[in-house]
Tab-separated table of C-alpha atoms in Angstrom:
chain	number	residue	atom	x	y	z
T	1	MET	CA	-0.463	-0.085	0.319
T	2	GLN	CA	1.567	3.887	-1.133
T	3	HIS	CA	0.422	6.549	-0.444
T	4	PRO	CA	0.392	9.696	-2.858
T	5	ILE	CA	2.867	11.869	-0.719
T	6	LEU	CA	5.640	8.638	-0.423
T	7	THR	CA	5.688	7.285	-3.647
T	8	ASN	CA	9.230	8.685	-4.130
T	9	CYS	CA	10.712	7.024	-1.016
T	10	PRO	CA	10.856	3.089	-0.438
T	11	CYS	CA	8.500	1.240	2.502
T	12	ASP	CA	10.635	-0.063	4.460
T	13	LEU	CA	7.863	-2.225	6.919
T	14	THR	CA	4.848	-4.520	6.572
T	15	LEU	CA	2.199	-4.473	8.366
T	16	VAL	CA	0.222	-7.965	8.850
T	17	ALA	CA	-3.488	-8.049	9.040
T	18	ASN	CA	-6.532	-11.080	9.338
T	19	GLY	CA	-5.862	-13.112	7.061
T	20	GLY	CA	-2.726	-12.966	6.151
T	21	LYS	CA	-3.130	-9.451	4.122
T	22	GLU	CA	0.098	-7.629	3.894
T	23	PHE	CA	-0.101	-3.378	3.958
T	24	LYS	CA	3.246	-1.564	2.680
T	25	ALA	CA	4.641	1.273	4.695
T	26	HIS	CA	7.424	3.596	6.582
T	27	ARG	CA	9.353	3.107	9.598
T	28	SER	CA	10.020	6.614	10.260
T	29	VAL	CA	6.202	7.786	9.674
T	30	LEU	CA	4.687	5.288	11.883
T	31	SER	CA	6.973	6.014	14.347
T	32	GLU	CA	6.041	9.561	14.797
T	33	ALA	CA	2.220	8.701	14.846
T	34	SER	CA	2.723	6.124	17.587
T	35	PRO	CA	4.114	5.252	20.616
T	36	PHE	CA	2.916	1.484	20.080
T	37	PHE	CA	5.205	1.972	16.722
T	38	ASP	CA	8.034	3.361	17.978
T	39	ARG	CA	9.307	1.743	20.611
T	40	LEU	CA	8.423	-1.168	18.665
T	41	LEU	CA	11.073	-0.198	16.394
T	42	LYS	CA	13.853	0.974	17.931
T	43	THR	CA	14.312	-2.334	20.013
T	44	ASP	CA	16.143	-5.517	18.959
T	45	MET	CA	12.946	-7.329	18.949
T	46	LYS	CA	11.960	-9.460	16.159
T	47	GLU	CA	9.686	-6.725	14.433
T	48	SER	CA	11.926	-4.357	13.819
T	49	ARG	CA	14.869	-6.814	12.874
T	50	GLU	CA	12.809	-7.931	9.881
T	51	GLY	CA	10.307	-5.298	9.208
T	52	VAL	CA	7.653	-7.440	9.945
T	53	ILE	CA	4.637	-6.071	12.375
T	54	ARG	CA	1.534	-8.771	12.898
T	55	LEU	CA	-1.932	-7.386	13.521
T	56	GLU	CA	-3.610	-10.083	12.733
T	57	GLN	CA	-6.118	-9.106	15.299
T	58	PHE	CA	-7.216	-6.243	13.184
T	59	SER	CA	-8.997	-6.576	10.097
T	60	GLU	CA	-8.750	-5.784	6.796
T	61	SER	CA	-10.866	-3.122	6.529
T	62	VAL	CA	-9.914	-1.320	10.132
T	63	MET	CA	-5.417	-1.837	8.448
T	64	LYS	CA	-6.702	0.305	6.044
T	65	ASN	CA	-8.539	2.809	7.938
T	66	ILE	CA	-5.213	3.262	10.840
T	67	LEU	CA	-2.949	3.506	7.653
T	68	ASP	CA	-5.073	6.005	5.824
T	69	PHE	CA	-5.236	8.113	9.172
T	70	ILE	CA	-1.768	8.307	9.928
T	71	TYR	CA	-1.043	9.021	5.760
T	72	THR	CA	-3.549	10.882	5.292
T	73	GLY	CA	-5.590	12.457	7.696
T	74	CYS	CA	-8.633	10.537	6.430
T	75	LEU	CA	-11.226	8.336	7.851
T	76	GLU	CA	-13.967	6.671	6.615
T	77	VAL	CA	-15.967	5.814	10.141
T	78	SER	CA	-19.672	4.323	10.898
T	79	LEU	CA	-21.550	2.609	13.351
T	80	THR	CA	-20.480	-0.817	12.100
T	81	ASN	CA	-16.978	-0.280	11.841
T	82	ALA	CA	-16.150	2.421	14.740
T	83	GLU	CA	-16.189	0.036	17.665
T	84	ASP	CA	-12.975	-1.993	15.983
T	85	LEU	CA	-11.522	1.436	14.921
T	86	ILE	CA	-11.458	2.408	18.171
T	87	GLU	CA	-10.449	-0.644	19.960
T	88	ALA	CA	-7.341	-0.617	17.316
T	89	ALA	CA	-6.440	3.006	18.384
T	90	ASP	CA	-6.418	2.148	21.942
T	91	TYR	CA	-3.862	-0.631	21.032
T	92	LEU	CA	-2.118	1.195	18.923
T	93	LEU	CA	-1.513	4.692	21.744
T	94	LEU	CA	-3.232	6.610	18.731
T	95	PRO	CA	-5.816	9.404	21.051
T	96	ASP	CA	-6.747	11.349	17.504
T	97	PHE	CA	-7.675	8.171	15.719
T	98	GLN	CA	-9.911	7.988	18.959
T	99	ASN	CA	-11.067	11.917	18.913
T	100	MET	CA	-11.790	11.626	15.165
T	101	VAL	CA	-13.710	8.467	15.747
T	102	LEU	CA	-16.147	10.415	17.683
T	103	ASP	CA	-16.090	13.460	16.346
T	104	SER	CA	-17.323	12.007	13.442
T	105	LEU	CA	-19.891	9.952	15.054
T	106	THR	CA	-21.194	12.808	16.091
T	107	ARG	CA	-21.807	14.382	12.854
T	108	SER	CA	-23.637	11.811	10.892
T	109	LEU	CA	-25.845	11.473	13.611
T	110	THR	CA	-29.701	10.912	12.603
T	111	LEU	CA	-32.917	9.232	13.601
T	112	SER	CA	-31.817	6.075	12.149
T	113	ASN	CA	-28.583	5.411	13.750
T	114	SER	CA	-28.635	8.179	17.069
T	115	ILE	CA	-30.374	5.194	19.756
T	116	SER	CA	-27.623	2.273	17.973
T	117	THR	CA	-25.010	5.458	18.624
T	118	PHE	CA	-26.638	5.465	21.979
T	119	TYR	CA	-26.003	3.353	23.219
T	120	PHE	CA	-22.383	2.669	21.625
T	121	ALA	CA	-21.452	6.220	23.629
T	122	LYS	CA	-22.872	4.769	26.743
T	123	ARG	CA	-21.349	0.813	26.753
T	124	ASN	CA	-17.746	2.262	25.905
T	125	HIS	CA	-17.907	5.105	28.387
T	126	PHE	CA	-17.652	7.790	26.148
T	127	GLU	CA	-19.763	10.648	27.877
T	128	LYS	CA	-18.845	13.188	25.712
T	129	LEU	CA	-20.311	11.298	22.623
T	130	LEU	CA	-23.569	10.083	25.123
T	131	ASP	CA	-24.568	14.242	25.639
T	132	GLU	CA	-23.527	15.110	22.462
T	133	THR	CA	-26.473	12.423	21.181
T	134	SER	CA	-28.840	13.005	23.813
T	135	ARG	CA	-28.598	16.515	22.822
T	136	PHE	CA	-29.646	14.960	19.504
T	137	ILE	CA	-32.183	12.358	20.530
T	138	HIS	CA	-33.787	15.146	23.132
T	139	PRO	CA	-36.045	17.542	21.226
T	140	ASN	CA	-36.280	14.362	18.027
T	141	PHE	CA	-37.545	11.872	19.972
T	142	ALA	CA	-40.746	11.788	18.660
T	143	ALA	CA	-39.539	10.445	15.760
T	144	VAL	CA	-36.505	8.545	16.881
T	145	ALA	CA	-38.905	6.365	19.368
T	146	THR	CA	-40.460	5.203	15.552
T	147	THR	CA	-37.671	4.225	13.955
T	148	GLU	CA	-36.821	0.302	13.676
T	149	THR	CA	-34.019	0.127	15.697
T	150	PHE	CA	-35.909	1.954	18.679
T	151	LEU	CA	-38.801	-0.776	17.624
T	152	ASN	CA	-36.667	-3.463	18.399
T	153	LEU	CA	-35.255	-2.643	21.506
T	154	SER	CA	-36.782	-4.996	24.566
T	155	LEU	CA	-39.279	-4.594	26.630
T	156	GLN	CA	-37.191	-3.624	29.738
T	157	GLU	CA	-34.953	-1.111	27.238
T	158	VAL	CA	-38.506	0.704	26.303
T	159	LYS	CA	-38.753	1.531	29.704
T	160	LYS	CA	-35.727	2.526	30.400
T	161	TRP	CA	-36.420	5.303	28.233
T	162	ILE	CA	-40.077	6.424	29.273
T	163	ARG	CA	-38.445	5.929	33.983
T	164	ARG	CA	-39.376	9.132	35.385
T	165	ASP	CA	-36.369	10.253	35.952
T	166	GLY	CA	-34.517	9.310	33.333
T	167	LEU	CA	-33.027	11.942	30.520
T	168	PHE	CA	-35.948	12.024	28.403
T	169	LYS	CA	-39.017	13.899	30.657
T	170	LEU	CA	-42.487	12.733	27.690
T	171	LYS	CA	-45.277	13.716	28.588
T	172	GLU	CA	-48.220	10.391	29.679
T	173	ASN	CA	-49.783	10.747	26.187
T	174	GLU	CA	-46.824	10.766	24.977
T	175	ILE	CA	-45.512	8.026	26.874
T	176	LEU	CA	-48.416	5.950	25.626
T	177	GLU	CA	-48.939	6.755	22.348
T	178	LEU	CA	-44.892	5.377	22.565
T	179	VAL	CA	-45.819	2.044	24.084
T	180	ARG	CA	-48.977	1.538	21.242
T	181	THR	CA	-46.098	2.057	19.095
T	182	TRP	CA	-43.698	-0.154	19.841
T	183	VAL	CA	-46.494	-2.984	20.753
T	184	HIS	CA	-48.264	-2.188	16.553
T	185	PHE	CA	-44.528	-3.245	15.396
T	186	ASP	CA	-44.851	-7.080	16.807
T	187	LYS	CA	-48.515	-7.718	17.919
T	188	GLY	CA	-48.242	-11.364	17.503
T	189	LYS	CA	-45.526	-11.198	21.032
T	190	ARG	CA	-45.603	-7.557	22.240
T	191	MET	CA	-50.212	-7.883	22.860
T	192	GLY	CA	-51.071	-7.016	26.208
T	193	THR	CA	-47.991	-5.279	26.989
T	194	CYS	CA	-50.569	-1.857	26.822
T	195	GLU	CA	-52.572	-3.546	29.686
T	196	LYS	CA	-49.602	-4.259	31.855
T	197	LEU	CA	-47.304	-0.899	31.590
T	198	PHE	CA	-50.403	1.513	31.978
T	199	LEU	CA	-53.346	1.398	35.131
T	200	PRO	CA	-56.519	2.907	35.342
T	201	VAL	CA	-57.093	4.380	38.513
T	202	ILE	CA	-59.552	5.959	39.943
T	203	ALA	CA	-58.363	9.695	41.333
T	204	VAL	CA	-59.535	11.872	44.071
T	205	SER	CA	-59.523	15.208	44.897
T	206	GLY	CA	-60.903	17.280	47.927
T	207	GLY	CA	-59.744	19.510	49.985
T	208	ASP	CA	-55.587	19.958	49.819
T	209	ASP	CA	-55.351	16.443	48.723
T	210	THR	CA	-55.305	14.289	46.245
T	211	PHE	CA	-55.163	10.489	46.343
T	212	CYS	CA	-55.774	7.839	43.765
T	213	TYR	CA	-57.576	4.527	44.223
T	214	LEU	CA	-56.660	1.066	42.813
T	215	PRO	CA	-59.841	-1.272	42.664
T	216	GLY	CA	-58.315	-4.810	41.913
T	217	ALA	CA	-55.135	-3.831	44.435
T	218	GLN	CA	-56.033	-6.411	47.703
T	219	LYS	CA	-53.940	-4.319	49.747
T	220	LYS	CA	-52.147	-1.567	48.662
T	221	GLN	CA	-55.579	0.475	47.660
T	222	TRP	CA	-54.819	3.638	48.276
T	223	TYR	CA	-52.178	5.912	47.037
T	224	SER	CA	-51.305	9.642	48.559
T	225	ILE	CA	-50.598	12.070	45.185
T	226	ALA	CA	-49.849	14.530	46.904
T	227	SER	CA	-50.921	17.573	47.760
T	228	SER	CA	-51.920	21.807	47.482
T	229	LYS	CA	-51.943	24.744	48.701
T	230	TYR	CA	-54.963	25.626	47.418
T	231	TYR	CA	-57.792	24.211	48.136
T	232	PHE	CA	-60.845	23.411	47.056
T	233	LYS	CA	-64.151	24.149	49.376
T	234	GLU	CA	-66.738	25.761	46.213
T	235	PRO	CA	-67.807	23.451	43.868
T	236	ARG	CA	-64.992	22.115	41.604
T	237	GLN	CA	-64.919	19.345	38.944
T	238	LEU	CA	-61.776	16.944	38.253
T	239	LEU	CA	-60.721	15.387	34.986
T	240	SER	CA	-58.366	13.463	33.413
T	241	LEU	CA	-56.838	14.646	29.614
T	242	ASN	CA	-53.852	13.398	27.945
T	243	GLY	CA	-52.661	11.941	31.338
T	244	SER	CA	-52.859	14.307	33.429
T	245	LEU	CA	-55.550	15.912	36.229
T	246	TYR	CA	-57.175	19.234	36.057
T	247	ASN	CA	-58.690	20.994	38.720
T	248	PHE	CA	-61.770	22.932	37.973
T	249	SER	CA	-63.316	25.690	39.970
T	250	LEU	CA	-65.319	26.988	37.755
T	251	LYS	CA	-66.536	30.297	39.590
T	252	LEU	CA	-66.481	33.908	37.649
T	253	PHE	CA	-64.309	35.092	40.767
T	254	GLY	CA	-61.940	33.519	43.114
T	255	SER	CA	-61.373	31.183	40.658
T	256	CYS	CA	-58.555	28.382	40.019
T	257	PHE	CA	-57.679	26.238	38.004
T	258	LEU	CA	-55.253	23.440	38.394
T	259	ARG	CA	-52.554	20.441	36.478
T	260	TRP	CA	-51.465	17.801	38.197
T	261	SER	CA	-48.743	16.004	36.125
T	262	PRO	CA	-48.095	12.316	37.911
T	263	ARG	CA	-44.273	12.948	36.620
T	264	PHE	CA	-43.308	15.729	38.580
T	265	SER	CA	-46.123	14.796	41.028
T	266	GLN	CA	-47.470	18.474	41.943
T	267	TRP	CA	-50.076	20.343	40.935
T	268	SER	CA	-49.081	23.697	38.892
T	269	SER	CA	-52.068	26.820	38.431
T	270	LEU	CA	-52.403	27.663	35.144
T	271	ALA	CA	-53.477	31.103	34.074
T	272	LEU	CA	-57.187	31.191	33.967
T	273	PRO	CA	-58.811	31.643	30.305
T	274	SER	CA	-58.904	35.801	29.764
T	275	LYS	CA	-62.803	35.457	28.364
T	276	LEU	CA	-65.310	32.128	28.687
T	277	ILE	CA	-64.884	30.138	32.067
T	278	PRO	CA	-67.773	27.835	31.572
T	279	GLU	CA	-70.184	26.845	35.075
T	280	ARG	CA	-69.564	22.926	34.546
T	281	ALA	CA	-66.900	20.713	32.814
T	282	ALA	CA	-66.906	17.586	31.206
T	283	LEU	CA	-65.101	14.927	29.474
T	284	LEU	CA	-66.080	13.962	25.882
T	285	GLY	CA	-63.171	11.440	24.800
T	286	ASP	CA	-59.994	13.354	24.689
T	287	VAL	CA	-61.942	16.961	24.720
T	288	VAL	CA	-63.278	18.908	27.821
T	289	TYR	CA	-66.970	20.292	26.862
T	290	GLY	CA	-68.275	23.088	29.370
T	291	VAL	CA	-71.930	24.970	29.700
T	292	GLY	CA	-71.645	28.658	29.601
T	293	SER	CA	-74.065	31.394	29.636
T	294	ARG	CA	-73.986	34.598	28.308
T	295	SER	CA	-76.854	35.985	31.201
T	296	SER	CA	-79.094	34.611	33.457
T	297	SER	CA	-81.353	33.377	30.950
T	298	GLN	CA	-81.909	29.496	30.860
T	299	GLN	CA	-80.276	29.592	27.226
T	300	LYS	CA	-76.991	28.361	27.423
T	301	PHE	CA	-74.238	26.849	25.154
T	302	ILE	CA	-71.266	24.458	24.824
T	303	CYS	CA	-68.335	25.288	24.668
T	304	LYS	CA	-65.159	23.591	24.192
T	305	TYR	CA	-61.250	23.362	26.283
T	306	ASN	CA	-58.421	24.016	24.253
T	307	LEU	CA	-55.475	22.777	25.690
T	308	ASP	CA	-52.590	23.787	23.471
T	309	SER	CA	-53.586	27.521	24.045
T	310	ASN	CA	-55.416	27.846	27.801
T	311	SER	CA	-58.802	28.799	25.708
T	312	TRP	CA	-62.640	27.770	25.979
T	313	GLU	CA	-64.305	28.364	22.231
T	314	ALA	CA	-68.045	28.263	21.757
T	315	VAL	CA	-69.270	25.459	19.527
T	316	PRO	CA	-72.109	26.695	16.818
T	317	LEU	CA	-74.983	26.543	16.853
T	318	SER	CA	-75.504	24.611	20.277
T	319	GLU	CA	-77.052	27.363	22.336
T	320	ALA	CA	-79.915	25.273	24.281
T	321	ASP	CA	-82.650	25.355	27.769
T	322	ILE	CA	-79.447	23.262	29.252
T	323	ASN	CA	-80.779	23.039	32.846
T	324	ASN	CA	-78.759	24.550	36.167
T	325	ASN	CA	-77.836	21.517	38.124
T	326	SER	CA	-78.346	19.069	35.571
T	327	CYS	CA	-75.639	15.881	35.216
T	328	ILE	CA	-73.370	16.652	32.182
T	329	VAL	CA	-72.047	12.260	30.754
T	330	GLY	CA	-70.102	11.937	27.858
T	331	HIS	CA	-70.691	9.384	25.773
T	332	GLN	CA	-69.472	8.033	22.337
T	333	LYS	CA	-69.882	11.658	20.213
T	334	CYS	CA	-72.294	13.406	22.287
T	335	LEU	CA	-73.257	14.837	25.112
T	336	TYR	CA	-76.267	13.661	27.095
T	337	PHE	CA	-78.062	16.699	29.535
T	338	MET	CA	-80.284	15.362	32.564
T	339	GLY	CA	-82.507	16.656	35.060
T	340	GLY	CA	-81.574	19.640	36.465
T	341	LYS	CA	-83.410	22.406	38.579
T	342	PRO	CA	-85.462	23.307	39.330
T	343	VAL	CA	-86.221	19.623	40.052
T	344	SER	CA	-86.949	17.886	36.375
T	345	ALA	CA	-86.803	14.362	35.129
T	346	GLU	CA	-86.193	16.064	31.411
T	347	VAL	CA	-82.910	14.295	28.977
T	348	SER	CA	-81.640	15.591	26.067
T	349	ARG	CA	-78.344	14.706	24.265
T	350	PHE	CA	-75.914	16.799	21.978
T	351	ASP	CA	-74.075	15.641	19.194
T	352	THR	CA	-70.843	16.822	18.979
T	353	THR	CA	-70.169	15.817	15.260
T	354	LYS	CA	-73.508	17.156	13.831
T	355	SER	CA	-73.990	20.082	16.284
T	356	LYS	CA	-77.574	18.349	17.120
T	357	TRP	CA	-79.349	18.848	19.719
T	358	GLU	CA	-82.041	16.014	20.332
T	359	LYS	CA	-84.290	15.563	22.945
T	360	MET	CA	-84.176	12.015	24.754
T	361	LYS	CA	-87.001	9.523	27.063
T	362	ASP	CA	-87.768	11.570	30.472
T	363	MET	CA	-85.917	9.545	33.841
T	364	GLN	CA	-87.990	8.403	35.886
T	365	TYR	CA	-87.409	10.509	38.165
T	366	GLY	CA	-86.545	13.922	38.927
T	367	ARG	CA	-83.227	15.020	40.538
T	368	TYR	CA	-80.595	17.660	39.903
T	369	ASN	CA	-76.140	18.133	41.599
T	370	ALA	CA	-76.753	14.011	40.087
T	371	PHE	CA	-74.096	12.273	38.816
T	372	GLY	CA	-73.527	9.612	36.216
T	373	ALA	CA	-71.252	7.338	33.784
T	374	ALA	CA	-71.700	5.942	30.778
T	375	HIS	CA	-70.957	1.941	30.226
T	376	GLN	CA	-71.241	0.308	26.929
T	377	GLU	CA	-74.589	1.308	25.027
T	378	ASN	CA	-76.034	2.497	28.786
T	379	ILE	CA	-75.960	6.062	30.399
T	380	TYR	CA	-75.997	5.455	34.961
T	381	ILE	CA	-77.237	8.349	36.560
T	382	ALA	CA	-78.034	8.435	40.725
T	383	GLY	CA	-78.758	10.500	43.796
T	384	GLY	CA	-78.905	14.087	43.723
T	385	ILE	CA	-81.476	16.459	45.421
T	386	ASN	CA	-85.484	16.355	44.783
T	387	GLU	CA	-86.849	18.819	45.936
T	388	ASP	CA	-85.203	19.218	49.738
T	389	CYS	CA	-84.787	15.514	49.787
T	390	PHE	CA	-81.467	13.482	48.842
T	391	LEU	CA	-81.410	10.562	46.810
T	392	GLN	CA	-79.999	6.935	47.046
T	393	SER	CA	-81.778	6.055	43.961
T	394	CYS	CA	-79.810	5.110	40.780
T	395	GLU	CA	-81.310	4.468	37.333
T	396	VAL	CA	-80.598	3.471	33.865
T	397	TYR	CA	-80.890	4.597	30.553
T	398	SER	CA	-79.928	2.089	26.926
T	399	ILE	CA	-79.551	3.469	25.084
T	400	ALA	CA	-80.393	1.206	21.941
T	401	ARG	CA	-84.375	0.258	23.680
T	402	ASP	CA	-84.555	4.541	24.491
T	403	GLU	CA	-85.843	3.513	27.906
T	404	TRP	CA	-85.111	4.177	30.963
T	405	GLN	CA	-85.023	1.325	34.679
T	406	PHE	CA	-85.058	1.444	38.312
T	407	ILE	CA	-81.920	-0.311	39.846
T	408	ALA	CA	-80.600	-0.749	43.112
T	409	SER	CA	-80.249	2.108	45.194
T	410	LEU	CA	-76.725	3.377	46.513
T	411	ASN	CA	-76.424	3.174	50.176
T	412	VAL	CA	-76.075	6.509	51.435
T	413	SER	CA	-78.119	8.852	49.412
T	414	ARG	CA	-75.713	12.369	48.283
T	415	SER	CA	-75.679	14.958	46.128
T	416	GLU	CA	-72.927	16.608	43.862
T	417	ALA	CA	-70.642	13.069	43.809
T	418	SER	CA	-68.826	11.289	41.472
T	419	MET	CA	-69.294	8.021	39.333
T	420	VAL	CA	-66.155	6.673	37.912
T	421	CYS	CA	-66.444	3.695	36.013
T	422	HIS	CA	-63.697	1.482	36.209
T	423	LEU	CA	-62.653	-2.387	33.878
T	424	GLY	CA	-66.845	-1.697	33.255
T	425	THR	CA	-67.637	-1.625	37.370
T	426	LEU	CA	-69.299	1.569	38.301
T	427	TYR	CA	-67.591	3.292	41.539
T	428	VAL	CA	-69.357	6.025	43.780
T	429	LEU	CA	-67.835	8.387	45.726
T	430	GLY	CA	-68.143	11.883	47.530
T	431	GLY	CA	-70.452	14.335	47.572
T	432	LEU	CA	-73.390	15.697	50.026
T	433	SER	CA	-76.273	14.980	51.944
T	434	LYS	CA	-78.761	16.701	54.091
T	435	ASN	CA	-76.160	17.301	57.384
T	436	ASP	CA	-72.621	17.072	58.073
T	437	ARG	CA	-73.052	14.099	59.554
T	438	ASP	CA	-74.439	12.022	56.188
T	439	THR	CA	-72.177	14.270	53.981
T	440	THR	CA	-69.288	12.679	56.139
T	441	GLU	CA	-70.577	9.262	55.866
T	442	ALA	CA	-71.588	10.012	52.523
T	443	GLY	CA	-68.164	12.219	51.134
T	444	LEU	CA	-65.643	8.762	52.419
T	445	THR	CA	-67.897	6.073	51.457
T	446	VAL	CA	-66.923	4.212	48.159
T	447	GLU	CA	-69.462	1.893	46.552
T	448	ARG	CA	-68.909	0.161	44.066
T	449	TYR	CA	-72.102	-1.896	41.859
T	450	ASP	CA	-72.495	-5.473	41.108
T	451	GLY	CA	-74.359	-5.486	37.744
T	452	LYS	CA	-75.032	-9.211	37.922
T	453	GLU	CA	-76.900	-9.478	42.165
T	454	ASN	CA	-77.780	-5.848	40.917
T	455	LYS	CA	-76.793	-4.108	44.232
T	456	TRP	CA	-74.000	-1.178	45.697
T	457	GLU	CA	-71.366	-2.360	48.455
T	458	VAL	CA	-69.180	0.249	50.418
T	459	ARG	CA	-65.953	-1.205	49.335
T	460	THR	CA	-63.601	1.026	50.684
T	461	VAL	CA	-63.284	4.639	52.166
T	462	ILE	CA	-61.453	7.514	51.402
T	463	PRO	CA	-58.191	7.677	53.890
T	464	SER	CA	-58.928	11.334	54.589
T	465	HIS	CA	-58.793	13.041	58.163
T	466	VAL	CA	-62.309	14.362	58.781
T	467	THR	CA	-62.847	17.733	59.559
T	468	THR	CA	-65.285	19.848	61.218
T	469	GLU	CA	-66.199	21.826	57.384
T	470	PRO	CA	-68.705	18.992	55.378
T	471	ASP	CA	-67.373	20.654	52.148
T	472	SER	CA	-63.695	19.215	52.812
T	473	CYS	CA	-65.507	15.357	52.782
T	474	LYS	CA	-67.258	17.147	49.343
T	475	PHE	CA	-64.870	15.026	46.989
T	476	GLN	CA	-64.195	14.623	43.402
T	477	ALA	CA	-63.270	11.572	41.501
T	478	CYS	CA	-62.077	10.267	37.885
T	479	LEU	CA	-60.477	7.568	35.999
T	480	LEU	CA	-56.620	8.465	35.454
T	481	THR	CA	-54.729	5.956	33.751
T	482	ILE	CA	-51.221	6.127	34.679
T	483	TYR	CA	-47.738	4.547	33.924
T	484	GLU	CA	-47.118	1.507	36.388
T	485	GLU	CA	-43.577	2.193	37.401
T	486	TYR	CA	-44.952	6.171	38.779
T	487	LEU	CA	-46.618	4.200	41.842
T	488	ASP	CA	-43.166	3.704	42.919
T	489	TYR	CA	-42.867	7.690	43.080
T	490	PHE	CA	-47.024	7.618	45.085
T	491	GLN	CA	-46.766	7.214	48.967
T	492	LEU	CA	-48.846	4.175	49.997
T	493	ILE	CA	-51.516	4.254	52.341
T	494	GLU	CA	-51.816	1.586	54.392
T	495	PRO	CA	-55.400	0.113	55.269
């Protein structure tokens, strides 16, 4: 092997690579480039006397790259040969060679090779390359996670990438979407992984405390999520959106709007929208809808919340005679409005895709401040107030048959409570009742509906201290899906 700059200088050294491939070189050039060659060639060793150095641990391509670098300063680097090149650089004592390899890898980072480069740097403890690779992946992680290299990672490696204390602080909805894409890449082997990694829990908020309840657990049922410096004594609603909790205090004056993220496990205050603030809110899919009014009249309109701009926007053609204190339940593409004040049994629904109102069959019993939930093709409603009577009765509406029928009554009467459907099972908790003592029982008791036996059973009690103020027990709840690892960061409440 001869290089243009030395064509007139005869070679006096032979290097033998793996497979017996020979490369011609010059003693003076190699001695100047590397302490390894310098010490070897200035001794009376066999290699120096015969002018042949056997480096059969190096492949032909690696030897060529080494000599190209020594003679011309040029180097062809890729992830396929980088590790071999760096091993050769260490063996031959060529620090500049190693730096060039690492610099080349940094300059050639792409979406498709960044994960492999990251692992290469981590495996070999190249901190600078690891930092550079991390800085590249961080703003591009959503795209990097769709590459074949990432999708071929093991489940344990994927969990490392999305862990709470990891390098890349993903939002909960981003984590869920990432895992879904990973599962879809190899459905046959990975089906069911999402269900194992993400837990549907019941989030409960009241006063300044927030808990989460795992109905399926035998002993470790309750976890303390976070406390807030904001105390919610006034009416509010707890909703889950994109893996975070939103606590709405829907009062025009003294309103508070909070968001809680499982990753950071703390409440943060959001700026209130400057224009419209609805009176009530409900979740339909991944969209928050509210009910607002432009006057004290019965005529109201529906609005929806824009998460990106933190604003409420009126939905066209949504004005209607919506009763105050009616129960709102979202199902598929429709919002169901049931009952209201003055005491009403009326039911209507608004199709959000068609912006169309439809009158449904009345409930069997008038009520306001009731609470409900949807499951499959049924809408459930329970509790509330009829005149001055706090109710225990429950009804279910069959969408297919357009009819209401009574089901078993609650164990305790309550209004302004929460009904949550967890994996097909209904749970009721929170709310107020007719006096302080009843309110404490109603607020703290968690009831579960047994559809086969048609009965409500007391499942557990919210683990909160009881204060002298009834409103402290007026807990609100919603379904929240969290990454299972986050439970390790919540405080377990022993039964």
